[in-house]
Structure formats: C-alpha cells, structure tokens
C-alpha cells in the first residue's frame, strides 16, 4: 500500500481495514492440554459455534493464521516449537493465552518441567483465566481481541510498535500498546 | 486368537510383503516423516518419527515428553486432599475417574471405607466420565478419517454429560469431588431424572454414530484389518482397557477385582472382540458407552440412603504404609502406588497410567503400514497426552 508502512493511512480507511481484519480471523489452534478440549468445544461444537463471531478455525498451517490460541500447559520441551511456529505466522498476528497453565503455570507453578507462562516466549494479547476456562470465556477473549483490533493503529503495528490504539496521544502510545487484556 | 484373526493377520502381512517387494523393485528413497509434536491426530502433543519407504513405514517411534508436567514429583509437595486437584488433569477427558484410585489407595492405608451411598455415587460419576471421555473419541474418530460431521454430534451430546457432572460436582471438566472417606457433597435435587433422560440421549447418540460411521464403507475399509494387534502381542506390551479387549482378551478390572465400588451390584457385561484391528477397537468402545449407560441406569435405581461421608479428621494424616489400587479407567488400567510416612502428604506416588503402556505398542504396530493408516491406528489406540507424559 505504501500508505500503511509510512503510517499515513486515513482514519476511515483504517477503520474499514480493522473491521475487515477483526471479523475474518483465521485462528490456529495450539491445543496442548485440557484447555484444548474446551477450545474444541468452542470451535467445533454446535452449541458455542465460534464462526458466528467471524473467526475461522482450522487453517492448514500457521502461515495462514492471524491468531493463535495457546491452550494448555506449555512445557520447556514444547516452548521452542511454540516460538518457531509463532515466528512463522505472518504479521499482523495475535496471541490468546488460554487457561491458567498458559497464563502463569497454573496448578504446576512449582513443577520442574513447566514453563511458567507462555508470555515468557511470545507476546500475549489476551489472557483467558480459568482451569480450564469454559468455552464462553474463550469466546469473550476473542470478542475482546476483536475490539482491540478495531481500535488499532495499523501504522504503528507496521513500524513494529505493537498494538497501539488509534486515538492514542503521541509519545505515550507505545507504552499503552503493550498492555494485554484479561478476559472474564 | 481366533482362526479369523489369524487369517486376517496373515493375509495382511502377505499383502504388505507384496507391496514391499514392489517398493524394492522401484527403489523408492527413504525419508523421515515427523508427525507432531502438534498434530490433531495425536490428541495433544505426541510426536511420532516415522521412517518411510515410499508410502510404507519401516520404522516408527513415539517421542513423548512434550506434556510432561512432573506429577509424581508434585504429589510429594501436596497434601492428600490437594493431590486430587492435580490428578484430575492426568486424563483430562475422564477427570473424575483419575481421582478414584488415588483416594481408594489413601483410604486403604488409613483403613477406612466410604459409605455405600458414596461408593454408589462414585461409580455413577466414574461411568459418566467414561461416557464423556469415550463419546469424544467416537466423534473424533470421524475427523481422523476425513468425516467432520460425527464430531458435532459428539460435542453436542457430550455437553449433556458434562452438565450432569457440573450439576453434581460444580466442575464441568475437573470435578475435584472425591474426598478421603466419601464425597464432598450429595447429589443435587433432580439429578436422577435428568441423568435418566441424558442416558437415553446417549444411547441415541451411539445409534447415530453407528449409522454414520460404523456402517460406512470407507470407514470399514480404512479400519478393518488395519493395525492388527494379536492377543499375545497385546499382552506382552501391557495394553489395557478397550485396546486389550479388542484383541480378544476378556479382562476388565471393574469385574475382576474386588474394590469398594458398586460395579458388582449391577448387571453388565464385558465387551470383547476377536479381531484386534482398528475397527475392533472402535467397536468395543462404542459398545462400552452403551454398557456404561446401562450401568448408570441401574445404579440410579438402587442408590442407598445414608451419609456420603464417614467421620474423618479435619486435617488428614495418613498413617505409615503403602497401597496399590488400580481401576478400569476410560483409557485402561490406571493405578496409584502410594507410599505414606504418617504425614499430611504422600511420601511417594507412582502413577501407572493406561496410555503410556498403550502407546508402547506404536513402534510394533506401525511397522509396515501405509502413511494414512498411521492416523487411523493412532486414533483407534486412543491415548490422551496427559495420560502418557503425566
């Protein structure tokens, strides 16, 4: 586009783009533990049906995904694989950390083999607490992420400043951008 | 092993040998295929390294440990009531079933036994978690073969069972409901009627899955005669649960051992299948869900009265001693060897989980199969990663 990378996108156009992005998220599921089943219930079951929110589960590879849901216990053996697959995702990319284990270690906070939080490896946009969170909680996390995307300044994301709200004042924008959302 | 199983195995081996010869003539190059660590067919994060010759696997090895959370060490720094919250998450689909053998082992050391009512309700919840576990397997089976519809049916009907467990225990997934000496609470009002109607729905679900999947020609040709595990091999590798029963071994701990549960009070039968192939394993599980609904129905009629908790001290100290208790969990034999040193927490807990032994046969059974069959064989062996790595 040229306009985007110079950060000079007109605001109406940004709003339009953001709306489009927030309602067509391809989500890569990183099912690890118990939460994977609840994520499966949220994404694959007729009762919760995530597609009504404009989220498309099951892309063929992380290279086609906009969002990754890290659901479950991240172990030290798994951590390099997570980092590698996250790096394969194209920008702009978002991360939802689902469940206590991915947030902070959860019930395995004193285990020798568990990574205490996936945010040690990759940046997280939305935390969904619970052990495991109900499917509704994951849906709320997705809605929160969509709100965040709608207000995002695409130029800042392009310049590598992370998620910055459109109406942020210059100077403090970078600081405000990094604050993750907690669902529930 | 029956004659039929023998013949099937032999013809399968002969077909594989013929194919192998073709491959030799074509001089296909070897290649290593890495399945996982994150693959939908592996129910979590199992990694399978397969060396291929053309389309055939010549060598396969599961690489476990991506979900290792160090349970056995963690139990040493938890008190006895806290351990149930941990062990819930070993086999996360049948959580309540994980608590029962541990609590039974602790009760065995303490020399107490739960009240008849508590034993009854334990058995009901145990079977409900078996249904919740295996019904997801039945839905997932279709996905591995490219049929997406069954999984919607499974998630729909599984929700009813989860609602029941949530109504009784407060936890939809991880109940943490079992206590030393009984249960945390009694059943809520209306639970029995609700459970009866849900069991009816589950039987309908079984019929639906049978019509959708088991009669399907593609399903049959993808599973019949594939991944045959003969009786002797199954026993040698220490398989348990439906995988063993599908190889024709009449073995079920619910019937074979005397423990303080209510299975001996109801009429049910152990399902076996002589073939030992992928189809047999799936079929046995389907029938077991039906049997479980029957068990639950009968148990609901005969719940005895009385309290759900015996008198135990507020702060539980388990006297010095050792105990081994294993039960027939949804995935197979699950057992705990608990060593206590007169303390609030266990000194050492050895966990024997079913899936770890069940996947030990993977290198044997994957030898010589085609690449697409890897997925169906893994799916039919039905393991859960938390149960493998712990």
XYZ file of C-alpha atoms in Angstrom:
574
model
C 0.000 0.000 0.000
C 2.756 2.377 0.798
C 0.422 4.452 2.923
C 0.360 1.902 5.685
C 4.062 1.499 6.196
C 4.553 5.259 6.374
C 1.808 5.358 8.959
C -0.269 7.802 6.929
C -3.411 5.818 6.408
C -6.566 7.950 6.559
C -8.627 7.133 9.606
C -11.783 5.999 7.781
C -9.715 3.601 5.739
C -8.029 2.265 8.872
C -11.415 1.713 10.457
C -12.569 -0.156 7.403
C -9.466 -2.317 7.301
C -9.628 -3.018 11.002
C -13.243 -4.062 10.775
C -12.374 -6.420 7.978
C -9.459 -7.868 9.899
C -11.346 -8.326 13.129
C -14.169 -10.257 11.519
C -12.118 -12.613 9.405
C -9.578 -14.011 11.798
C -8.078 -17.320 10.903
C -7.240 -18.928 14.167
C -4.527 -21.501 14.551
C -5.261 -23.774 17.449
C -2.390 -24.813 19.558
C -4.153 -27.448 21.596
C -1.896 -28.629 24.364
C -3.832 -29.950 27.323
C -7.264 -29.888 28.932
C -7.977 -26.449 27.501
C -7.657 -27.903 24.016
C -10.848 -29.834 24.602
C -12.682 -26.726 25.744
C -11.252 -24.897 22.759
C -12.505 -27.734 20.596
C -15.898 -27.328 22.199
C -15.830 -23.605 21.460
C -14.649 -24.019 17.885
C -16.109 -27.318 16.823
C -19.367 -27.721 18.655
C -22.805 -26.592 17.569
C -23.515 -25.168 20.996
C -20.822 -22.491 21.086
C -20.074 -22.069 17.372
C -17.239 -19.592 17.093
C -17.842 -18.874 13.432
C -20.690 -16.542 14.234
C -18.040 -14.165 15.606
C -16.206 -14.174 12.303
C -13.460 -16.498 13.457
C -12.415 -19.266 11.135
C -10.833 -22.234 12.876
C -8.540 -24.870 11.411
C -6.251 -23.226 8.869
C -3.914 -25.658 7.209
C -0.772 -24.086 8.610
C 0.356 -21.271 10.904
C 1.419 -19.342 7.821
C -2.239 -18.770 7.025
C -3.250 -17.765 10.524
C -3.837 -14.370 12.127
C -4.430 -15.575 15.649
C -3.033 -18.405 17.694
C -4.744 -19.740 20.789
C -2.199 -21.271 23.138
C -4.440 -23.539 25.130
C -2.833 -25.621 27.787
C 0.344 -26.364 29.641
C 3.480 -25.119 27.926
C 6.393 -27.297 28.901
C 10.036 -26.459 28.442
C 10.284 -29.145 25.797
C 7.387 -27.614 23.870
C 8.476 -23.982 24.174
C 10.921 -23.909 21.212
C 8.256 -25.352 18.918
C 5.791 -22.682 20.007
C 8.272 -19.920 19.361
C 9.131 -21.346 15.984
C 5.542 -21.617 14.858
C 4.732 -18.165 16.151
C 7.561 -16.773 14.067
C 6.128 -18.473 11.014
C 2.858 -16.594 11.324
C 2.558 -13.525 9.095
C 2.089 -10.071 10.598
C -0.248 -8.802 11.931
C -0.526 -11.674 14.383
C -2.226 -12.014 17.730
C -1.969 -14.433 20.605
C -4.607 -15.557 23.073
C -3.258 -17.365 26.101
C -5.960 -19.696 27.314
C -6.037 -21.229 30.741
C -4.028 -20.850 33.891
C -1.167 -23.014 32.667
C -0.503 -20.862 29.637
C -1.010 -17.695 31.674
C 1.289 -18.422 34.565
C 1.885 -22.118 35.093
C -1.405 -22.760 36.860
C -1.502 -25.825 39.084
C 2.037 -26.675 38.001
C 3.511 -23.448 39.313
C 6.200 -25.399 41.175
C 6.873 -28.034 38.560
C 10.344 -28.513 37.182
C 9.285 -29.025 33.596
C 6.558 -26.455 33.011
C 7.149 -23.006 31.520
C 5.529 -20.539 33.882
C 3.523 -18.656 31.331
C 3.667 -18.553 27.571
C 4.322 -14.805 27.750
C 7.909 -15.665 28.557
C 8.275 -16.867 24.985
C 5.865 -14.872 22.840
C 3.869 -11.641 23.396
C 0.300 -12.231 24.508
C -2.654 -10.002 23.611
C -5.451 -11.527 25.643
C -5.296 -13.733 28.725
C -8.250 -16.016 29.397
C -8.136 -17.235 33.010
C -9.648 -20.480 34.227
C -8.625 -24.082 34.658
C -9.847 -24.815 32.107
C -11.873 -21.753 31.043
C -15.334 -22.523 29.815
C -15.863 -22.161 26.076
C -17.828 -18.982 26.747
C -14.746 -17.472 28.379
C -12.684 -18.150 25.277
C -15.391 -16.550 23.159
C -15.223 -13.478 25.387
C -11.480 -13.385 24.936
C -11.965 -13.414 21.192
C -14.509 -10.581 21.387
C -12.066 -8.537 23.473
C -9.364 -9.143 20.905
C -11.697 -8.023 18.147
C -12.381 -4.786 19.995
C -8.664 -4.286 20.308
C -8.088 -4.886 16.622
C -10.862 -2.443 15.685
C -9.133 0.376 17.537
C -5.678 -0.483 16.365
C -3.357 1.933 14.588
C -2.106 -0.107 11.646
C 0.808 2.215 11.020
C 2.168 1.613 14.493
C 1.848 -2.124 14.051
C 3.749 -1.810 10.787
C 6.532 0.195 12.384
C 6.888 -2.544 14.982
C 5.433 -0.578 17.886
C 2.885 -3.236 18.667
C -0.805 -2.764 19.250
C -1.476 0.945 19.663
C -4.961 2.450 19.857
C -5.854 4.815 17.017
C -6.719 7.714 19.287
C -3.563 7.459 21.384
C -1.583 10.603 22.105
C 1.896 10.625 20.587
C 4.648 9.622 22.958
C 2.579 7.560 25.361
C 1.213 5.390 22.599
C 3.956 2.821 22.659
C 3.542 2.259 26.376
C -0.194 1.873 26.158
C 0.097 -0.531 23.287
C 1.758 -3.311 25.179
C -0.886 -3.704 27.866
C -2.640 -7.041 27.443
C -6.325 -7.588 28.097
C -7.643 -10.041 30.649
C -10.960 -11.673 29.889
C -13.527 -12.713 32.461
C -6.713 -65.530 18.961
C -9.403 -66.937 16.766
C -8.884 -68.508 13.384
C -10.446 -65.499 11.713
C -8.000 -63.131 13.363
C -5.128 -65.385 12.360
C -6.153 -65.451 8.759
C -6.660 -61.717 8.636
C -3.278 -61.048 10.135
C -1.585 -63.431 7.717
C -3.291 -62.022 4.654
C -2.447 -58.523 5.785
C 1.202 -59.423 6.265
C 1.228 -61.125 2.857
C -0.223 -58.027 1.216
C 2.354 -55.873 2.937
C 5.170 -58.154 1.848
C 3.961 -57.965 -1.743
C 3.892 -54.189 -1.560
C 7.332 -54.131 -0.012
C 8.670 -56.134 -2.918
C 7.188 -53.615 -5.351
C 8.865 -50.858 -3.407
C 12.192 -52.645 -3.590
C 11.837 -53.003 -7.319
C 11.056 -49.321 -7.700
C 13.905 -48.368 -5.383
C 11.985 -45.687 -3.577
C 14.129 -43.494 -1.427
C 13.853 -43.477 2.313
C 12.517 -40.420 4.075
C 11.758 -39.436 7.621
C 8.296 -38.122 8.369
C 7.810 -36.154 11.509
C 4.247 -36.161 12.803
C 3.723 -33.708 15.577
C 4.513 -32.521 18.192
C 1.327 -30.656 17.472
C -0.977 -32.696 15.335
C -4.734 -33.089 15.624
C -4.479 -36.862 15.315
C -2.281 -37.156 18.357
C -4.804 -35.796 20.878
C -2.299 -33.316 22.113
C 1.398 -33.169 21.684
C 2.755 -36.572 20.834
C 5.481 -36.633 18.259
C 5.858 -39.651 16.014
C 9.017 -40.058 13.984
C 8.399 -42.398 11.081
C 10.951 -43.557 8.580
C 9.237 -44.233 5.297
C 9.987 -46.313 2.274
C 7.679 -44.923 -0.372
C 4.272 -44.978 1.260
C 5.172 -47.521 3.900
C 6.515 -47.104 7.361
C 9.631 -49.118 8.017
C 10.329 -47.740 11.466
C 8.328 -45.557 13.813
C 8.999 -44.242 17.246
C 6.829 -42.098 19.503
C 8.642 -39.251 21.200
C 6.799 -38.450 24.402
C 7.515 -35.786 26.982
C 6.058 -32.676 25.381
C 3.368 -32.655 28.025
C 5.430 -33.862 30.955
C 4.373 -31.873 33.984
C 6.103 -33.835 36.703
C 3.094 -35.199 38.560
C 4.962 -37.734 40.618
C 7.259 -35.075 41.988
C 4.458 -32.558 42.513
C 2.422 -35.002 44.588
C 5.259 -35.112 47.098
C 4.780 -31.436 47.936
C 0.985 -31.502 48.107
C -1.286 -32.717 50.886
C -3.581 -35.654 50.249
C -6.722 -33.570 49.532
C -4.710 -31.343 47.217
C -3.469 -34.228 45.139
C -6.931 -34.913 43.700
C -6.943 -31.449 42.158
C -3.722 -32.354 40.397
C -4.519 -35.867 39.252
C -7.777 -34.678 37.702
C -5.665 -33.347 34.904
C -3.842 -36.554 34.000
C -6.513 -37.897 31.699
C -8.382 -34.671 31.182
C -11.370 -36.180 29.448
C -12.312 -38.555 32.220
C -11.201 -36.454 35.154
C -13.259 -37.949 37.929
C -12.033 -41.420 37.094
C -8.479 -40.297 37.873
C -9.305 -39.310 41.429
C -10.946 -42.550 42.426
C -7.946 -44.925 42.516
C -5.841 -42.400 44.390
C -8.496 -41.820 47.011
C -9.082 -45.560 47.289
C -5.365 -46.080 47.859
C -5.294 -43.428 50.572
C -8.367 -44.962 52.178
C -6.732 -48.366 52.044
C -3.733 -47.116 54.006
C -5.972 -45.367 56.521
C -8.151 -48.459 56.859
C -11.437 -46.686 56.199
C -14.072 -47.259 53.581
C -16.532 -44.837 52.069
C -20.223 -45.201 52.853
C -22.328 -47.317 50.467
C -24.025 -44.187 49.157
C -20.704 -42.536 48.432
C -19.465 -45.673 46.668
C -22.588 -45.702 44.553
C -22.324 -42.055 43.565
C -18.631 -42.517 42.869
C -19.431 -45.316 40.478
C -22.094 -43.215 38.747
C -19.710 -40.303 38.274
C -16.969 -42.697 37.192
C -19.172 -44.086 34.453
C -20.346 -40.604 33.466
C -16.753 -39.543 32.973
C -16.168 -42.690 30.933
C -19.088 -41.706 28.712
C -17.804 -38.138 28.400
C -14.388 -39.471 27.506
C -15.285 -42.133 25.005
C -18.064 -40.186 23.301
C -15.476 -37.616 22.279
C -13.356 -40.439 20.913
C -16.271 -41.641 18.800
C -16.713 -38.188 17.342
C -13.027 -37.630 16.871
C -12.712 -40.896 15.014
C -14.566 -39.434 12.073
C -12.287 -36.418 11.878
C -9.236 -38.627 11.533
C -10.836 -40.240 8.515
C -11.993 -37.003 6.958
C -15.597 -37.099 8.138
C -16.266 -33.930 10.100
C -19.919 -34.480 10.969
C -19.565 -37.010 13.820
C -17.567 -34.578 15.926
C -20.503 -32.174 16.004
C -22.739 -34.943 17.247
C -20.166 -35.885 19.853
C -19.723 -32.364 21.175
C -23.479 -31.866 21.247
C -24.215 -34.938 23.337
C -21.098 -34.710 25.430
C -22.305 -31.356 26.739
C -25.273 -33.078 28.385
C -22.962 -35.379 30.309
C -20.677 -32.501 31.279
C -23.717 -30.594 32.514
C -24.597 -33.544 34.722
C -21.092 -33.691 36.143
C -21.171 -29.944 36.692
C -24.542 -30.165 38.427
C -23.270 -32.793 40.824
C -19.736 -31.606 41.430
C -19.530 -27.938 40.426
C -16.754 -28.613 37.974
C -17.522 -29.084 34.338
C -14.184 -30.561 33.471
C -12.234 -31.184 36.624
C -14.621 -32.092 39.423
C -12.180 -32.469 42.335
C -15.110 -34.017 44.132
C -13.714 -37.149 45.708
C -12.653 -36.946 49.329
C -10.929 -39.384 51.602
C -13.858 -41.141 53.242
C -16.542 -40.215 50.759
C -17.627 -37.322 48.625
C -17.728 -33.588 49.023
C -21.475 -33.320 48.592
C -24.599 -35.277 47.976
C -26.297 -35.373 44.609
C -28.388 -32.301 43.773
C -32.161 -32.447 43.505
C -33.421 -33.659 40.147
C -30.123 -35.284 39.251
C -31.571 -38.766 38.910
C -34.366 -37.860 36.494
C -32.053 -35.680 34.463
C -29.447 -38.427 34.259
C -32.031 -40.929 33.047
C -33.063 -38.678 30.170
C -29.432 -37.956 29.296
C -28.627 -41.662 29.224
C -31.452 -42.086 26.742
C -29.912 -39.340 24.606
C -26.529 -41.014 24.808
C -27.958 -44.307 23.596
C -29.442 -42.439 20.656
C -26.041 -40.889 20.079
C -24.493 -44.351 19.955
C -27.042 -45.427 17.374
C -26.337 -42.301 15.348
C -22.614 -42.867 15.405
C -23.111 -46.484 14.482
C -25.203 -45.456 11.490
C -22.953 -42.577 10.499
C -19.599 -44.239 10.892
C -19.514 -47.916 11.575
C -21.701 -48.877 8.657
C -19.830 -46.588 6.318
C -17.922 -48.406 3.627
C -14.980 -46.014 3.670
C -14.700 -46.311 7.418
C -14.747 -50.081 7.237
C -12.137 -50.297 4.512
C -9.905 -47.861 6.368
C -10.101 -49.736 9.656
C -10.850 -53.424 9.048
C -7.692 -55.494 9.002
C -5.564 -52.403 9.667
C -3.331 -52.227 12.686
C -3.954 -55.763 13.842
C -2.673 -56.474 17.342
C -2.801 -60.175 18.197
C -3.698 -61.298 21.681
C -0.200 -62.382 22.679
C 1.444 -59.186 21.474
C -1.153 -57.075 23.240
C -0.469 -58.881 26.483
C 3.287 -58.649 26.047
C 3.174 -54.910 25.545
C 0.983 -54.428 28.570
C -2.018 -52.970 26.801
C -5.092 -52.450 28.878
C -8.628 -51.255 28.551
C -10.527 -51.401 25.315
C -7.347 -51.929 23.301
C -6.789 -55.214 25.077
C -10.410 -56.276 24.964
C -10.486 -55.591 21.234
C -7.721 -58.172 20.858
C -9.944 -60.797 22.382
C -8.714 -60.749 25.971
C -11.556 -60.914 28.435
C -10.111 -58.622 31.036
C -11.837 -55.859 32.926
C -10.777 -54.652 36.339
C -14.280 -53.468 37.109
C -15.357 -57.097 37.160
C -12.127 -58.887 38.036
C -11.130 -57.203 41.243
C -12.883 -56.542 44.480
C -12.769 -52.856 45.345
C -15.094 -50.566 47.200
C -17.164 -49.571 44.187
C -20.627 -50.559 43.072
C -19.958 -52.369 39.818
C -20.583 -55.769 41.346
C -24.098 -54.705 42.308
C -25.349 -54.260 38.769
C -25.760 -56.428 35.720
C -23.454 -55.619 32.843
C -21.087 -57.449 30.584
C -17.537 -57.039 29.385
C -17.338 -56.381 25.644
C -14.635 -58.137 23.678
C -13.878 -58.503 20.008
C -11.679 -61.214 18.486
C -10.155 -59.270 15.591
C -7.751 -56.835 17.228
C -7.799 -54.382 14.333
C -8.668 -50.689 14.363
C -12.312 -51.440 13.718
C -12.486 -53.777 16.693
C -11.023 -51.154 18.998
C -13.563 -48.577 17.856
C -16.418 -51.041 18.045
C -15.535 -52.146 21.563
C -15.508 -48.537 22.737
C -18.872 -47.849 21.160
C -20.387 -50.836 22.920
C -18.763 -49.804 26.172
C -20.531 -46.467 26.085
C -23.791 -48.378 25.735
C -22.867 -50.635 28.638
C -21.931 -47.604 30.724
C -25.326 -46.035 30.142
C -26.873 -49.296 31.280
C -24.686 -49.356 34.392
C -25.644 -45.794 35.260
C -29.324 -46.503 34.708
C -29.237 -49.477 37.048
C -27.200 -47.665 39.665
C -29.684 -44.803 39.702
C -32.431 -47.229 40.710
C -30.521 -48.582 43.672
C -28.780 -45.634 45.340
C -28.742 -46.480 49.056
C -29.552 -43.873 51.671
C -27.297 -42.522 54.358
C -24.461 -40.053 54.552
C -21.894 -39.532 51.799
C -19.007 -39.035 54.181
C -17.575 -41.082 57.018
C -16.035 -39.379 60.020
C -12.515 -38.248 59.197
C -10.407 -35.642 60.972
C -10.310 -32.112 59.567
C -6.613 -32.292 58.878
C -5.969 -35.637 57.317
C -2.828 -37.503 58.283
C -2.349 -40.791 56.536
C -0.529 -43.368 58.687
C 2.597 -45.092 57.566
C 2.011 -47.665 54.882
C 1.876 -48.474 51.220
C -1.016 -49.285 48.922
C -1.590 -50.074 45.279
C -5.026 -49.542 43.811
C -5.889 -49.611 40.160
C -9.192 -49.206 38.400
C -10.503 -49.664 34.905
C -10.388 -46.109 33.658
C -11.797 -44.996 30.312
C -8.406 -45.497 28.691
C -7.381 -48.641 30.516
C -5.833 -49.633 33.786
C -4.882 -46.694 35.927
C -3.222 -47.268 39.231
C -1.523 -45.424 42.046
C 1.136 -46.815 44.305
C 1.034 -44.552 47.310
C 3.696 -44.566 49.990
C 2.831 -42.628 53.109
C 5.087 -41.797 56.046
C 2.488 -40.630 58.545
C 2.327 -37.171 57.070
C -0.210 -34.836 55.538
C 1.106 -35.508 52.077
C 2.251 -38.676 50.350
C 5.918 -39.584 50.524
C 5.941 -41.001 47.028
C 3.306 -41.709 44.421
C 3.881 -43.916 41.426
C 1.282 -43.359 38.754
C 0.547 -46.116 36.279
C -1.455 -44.543 33.513
C -3.003 -46.503 30.712
C -1.959 -44.518 27.672
C 1.748 -44.755 28.378
C 1.607 -48.514 28.080
C -0.884 -48.357 25.244
C 1.392 -46.308 23.021
C 4.361 -48.534 23.760
C 2.993 -50.788 21.036
C 3.152 -47.990 18.440
C 6.594 -48.994 17.039
C 5.390 -52.565 16.622
C 2.014 -51.853 15.134
C 3.127 -49.070 12.794
C 5.775 -51.215 11.136
C 4.738 -51.863 7.558
C 1.574 -49.782 7.460
C 0.825 -47.062 4.956
C 1.118 -43.406 5.901
C -2.639 -42.654 6.007
C -3.122 -45.667 8.256
C -0.816 -44.161 10.859
C -3.546 -41.689 11.678
C -6.334 -44.224 11.949
C -4.244 -46.594 14.040
C -3.222 -43.812 16.417
C -6.820 -42.656 16.628
C -8.080 -46.143 17.350
C -5.433 -46.759 20.015
C -6.916 -43.700 21.715
C -4.449 -42.130 24.040
C -4.508 -38.819 25.805
C -1.270 -36.972 26.116
C -1.627 -36.049 29.732
C -2.068 -39.722 30.386
C 1.151 -40.576 28.567
C 3.502 -37.942 29.855
C 1.930 -37.081 33.189
